[in-house]
Amino acid sequence: MRAIIYVTDDDQNVCSALSRRLARKGHLVRSFHSGVSLLEALEYEIPDLLFLDLKMPEMDGLETLRRVRQTIPNTLVVMLTAYGSVEDAVEAMRMGAYDFLIKSVDFSTVEPALHRALEFLELKRQVEYTVMEKQRQFSWDHVIAVSPSMLTVIESLKQLARESPSLVYLHGEVGTGKEFLARILHYNSRPQPGPFVAIRCTEQHSSKLESQLLGYERGAFSGADQATAGMIEHADGGTLFLDEIEHLPISAQEILSEAIRTRTFSRMGGNDRIPINTRFIAASTISTDHGEQESRFHPELLSLFRTHQISIPPLRERQADIIPLAMKNMRTYGEEIGRPKLDMDASVPPLLVQYRFPGNIRELEALIKRAVLCSQGSVLTALDFYSQHAIDPNGQLPPNTIRLHFELGRYSLSEIQGLVIQEVLRLSDQNKEQAARYLHVSPQTLDEQIRALGITSQTTDPSCKPT
């Protein structure tokens, strides 16, 4: 990268020689012979990198460094001295210097320092650009909220963004956008948020979740060959998002609640308490007011959840948002395939609004994406939904209704529950993730029910006929 570099040294020969060397690398270089003249120049231009002599008359390098850091904190400062000492280096680094170099006749130490600084600047710019893009992607303007229930959710999120509590609990059905709203909360919080780290508590075996969350010290268990930071440490200064937290082992929930309460934790196999500045956002399909929560959550963690919890309504309860969401997704997918001017005619909104969307926003997005891919013209019509079998020719979205005909008193409640699950699996082509979305449970919960009820693909009772 081509950088703006300032060189400040009271020795004019040093200034000239170093400036020429840097200019030959293609950089824009300006030189100054005192801290005062440097500070005056900073009122008109901000350099990327500054080489600053430690020993100067009138205003020494450390005082100049202090004022530079107050004025332009993002500029990297490399201190130069012909008479270096450990004390000087420590003090300069403490005050925010990026590097500390001993002057040499041929400036041989400058080349590697310059290379490191420019690499750091490039990486820093990439990170800043990524954060800006994420903040744009997850700005409040990108949240569709027309319905009263969703407007209430957004107001609650904005208040939490201002307050930045250490724990927020989001609950809602599968597909309601819990992770999206967690990212909205993260990227709109102040002060500037750090990393957003997500962990899905169903993607790892329960025995691995604790080590993934907490990290571990060397020798903590078989295979722990070196100390490893966990998700909590990786999210320090930012947000750790725990999706489907009800599947986190109770023992890990207890440790997590202590970390939230004390703002410290220990790695597995370690005794040292590590301070953290991490916000936790937990998500689940279980409300804290639901009877099931008592068996799925540690009591202390459950108590913490109730302090800052937000209930995200299912799409069927926010009908005013369905068409704006559909339009947004239609334009997004249209742009992706080179058809940015797509529109939908008057036949489509009634079809969408009357559907219950058991998969919520996730299902709506998939429905619109398929319709966009099926469409031929510049306007989506009901025929584009007919062609993907999303709706039938009578203009009704298929409710995928299950009708079970059986003699009253023949089956127990658990047996009927098993038949319903089996039919949902059949309608989902044995896709358990899709079936779980229809049933508003997690895939792991569905697996537990299938095992508990002894459901197999051959368990249909011919006297109980689905239609």
Coordinates of N, CA and C in Angstrom, one line a residue, residues 169-172 284-294 301-303 305-307 309-311:
Y169 N -31.9 -12.6 26.5 CA -32.5 -13.9 26.1 C -33.6 -13.6 25.1
L170 N -33.4 -14.3 23.9 CA -34.4 -14.2 22.8 C -35.1 -15.5 22.7
H171 N -36.4 -15.5 22.7 CA -37.1 -16.8 22.4 C -38.1 -16.6 21.4
G172 N -38.3 -17.6 20.6 CA -39.3 -17.6 19.5 C -39.2 -18.9 18.7
S284 N -33.6 -19.4 22.2 CA -34.2 -20.7 22.4 C -35.6 -20.6 21.8
T285 N -36.2 -21.8 21.6 CA -37.7 -21.8 21.3 C -38.5 -21.9 22.5
I286 N -37.9 -21.9 23.7 CA -38.6 -22.1 25.0 C -38.7 -20.8 25.7
S287 N -40.0 -20.4 26.0 CA -40.2 -19.2 26.8 C -39.9 -19.5 28.3
T288 N -39.4 -18.5 29.0 CA -39.1 -18.7 30.4 C -40.4 -18.9 31.2
D289 N -41.5 -18.6 30.6 CA -42.8 -18.8 31.3 C -43.4 -20.2 31.0
H290 N -42.7 -21.0 30.1 CA -43.2 -22.3 29.7 C -42.8 -23.3 30.7
G291 N -43.7 -24.3 31.0 CA -43.4 -25.3 32.0 C -42.1 -26.1 31.7
E292 N -41.8 -26.3 30.4 CA -40.7 -27.1 30.0 C -39.3 -26.5 30.4
Q293 N -39.3 -25.2 30.7 CA -38.0 -24.5 31.0 C -37.4 -25.0 32.3
E294 N -38.2 -25.5 33.2 CA -37.7 -25.9 34.5 C -36.8 -27.1 34.4
L301 N -29.4 -19.7 35.8 CA -29.3 -19.1 34.5 C -30.7 -18.7 34.1
L302 N -31.7 -19.5 34.4 CA -33.1 -19.2 34.1 C -33.5 -17.8 34.8
S303 N -33.1 -17.6 36.0 CA -33.3 -16.3 36.7 C -32.7 -15.2 35.9
F305 N -32.0 -15.1 32.7 CA -32.7 -14.9 31.5 C -33.9 -14.0 31.6
R306 N -34.6 -14.1 32.7 CA -35.8 -13.3 32.9 C -35.6 -11.8 33.1
T307 N -34.4 -11.4 33.3 CA -34.1 -10.0 33.5 C -34.2 -9.2 32.2
Q309 N -35.4 -10.4 28.6 CA -35.8 -11.3 27.6 C -36.8 -10.7 26.6
I310 N -36.7 -11.1 25.4 CA -37.5 -10.6 24.3 C -38.2 -11.8 23.6
S311 N -39.5 -11.7 23.5 CA -40.2 -12.7 22.8 C -40.4 -12.3 21.3

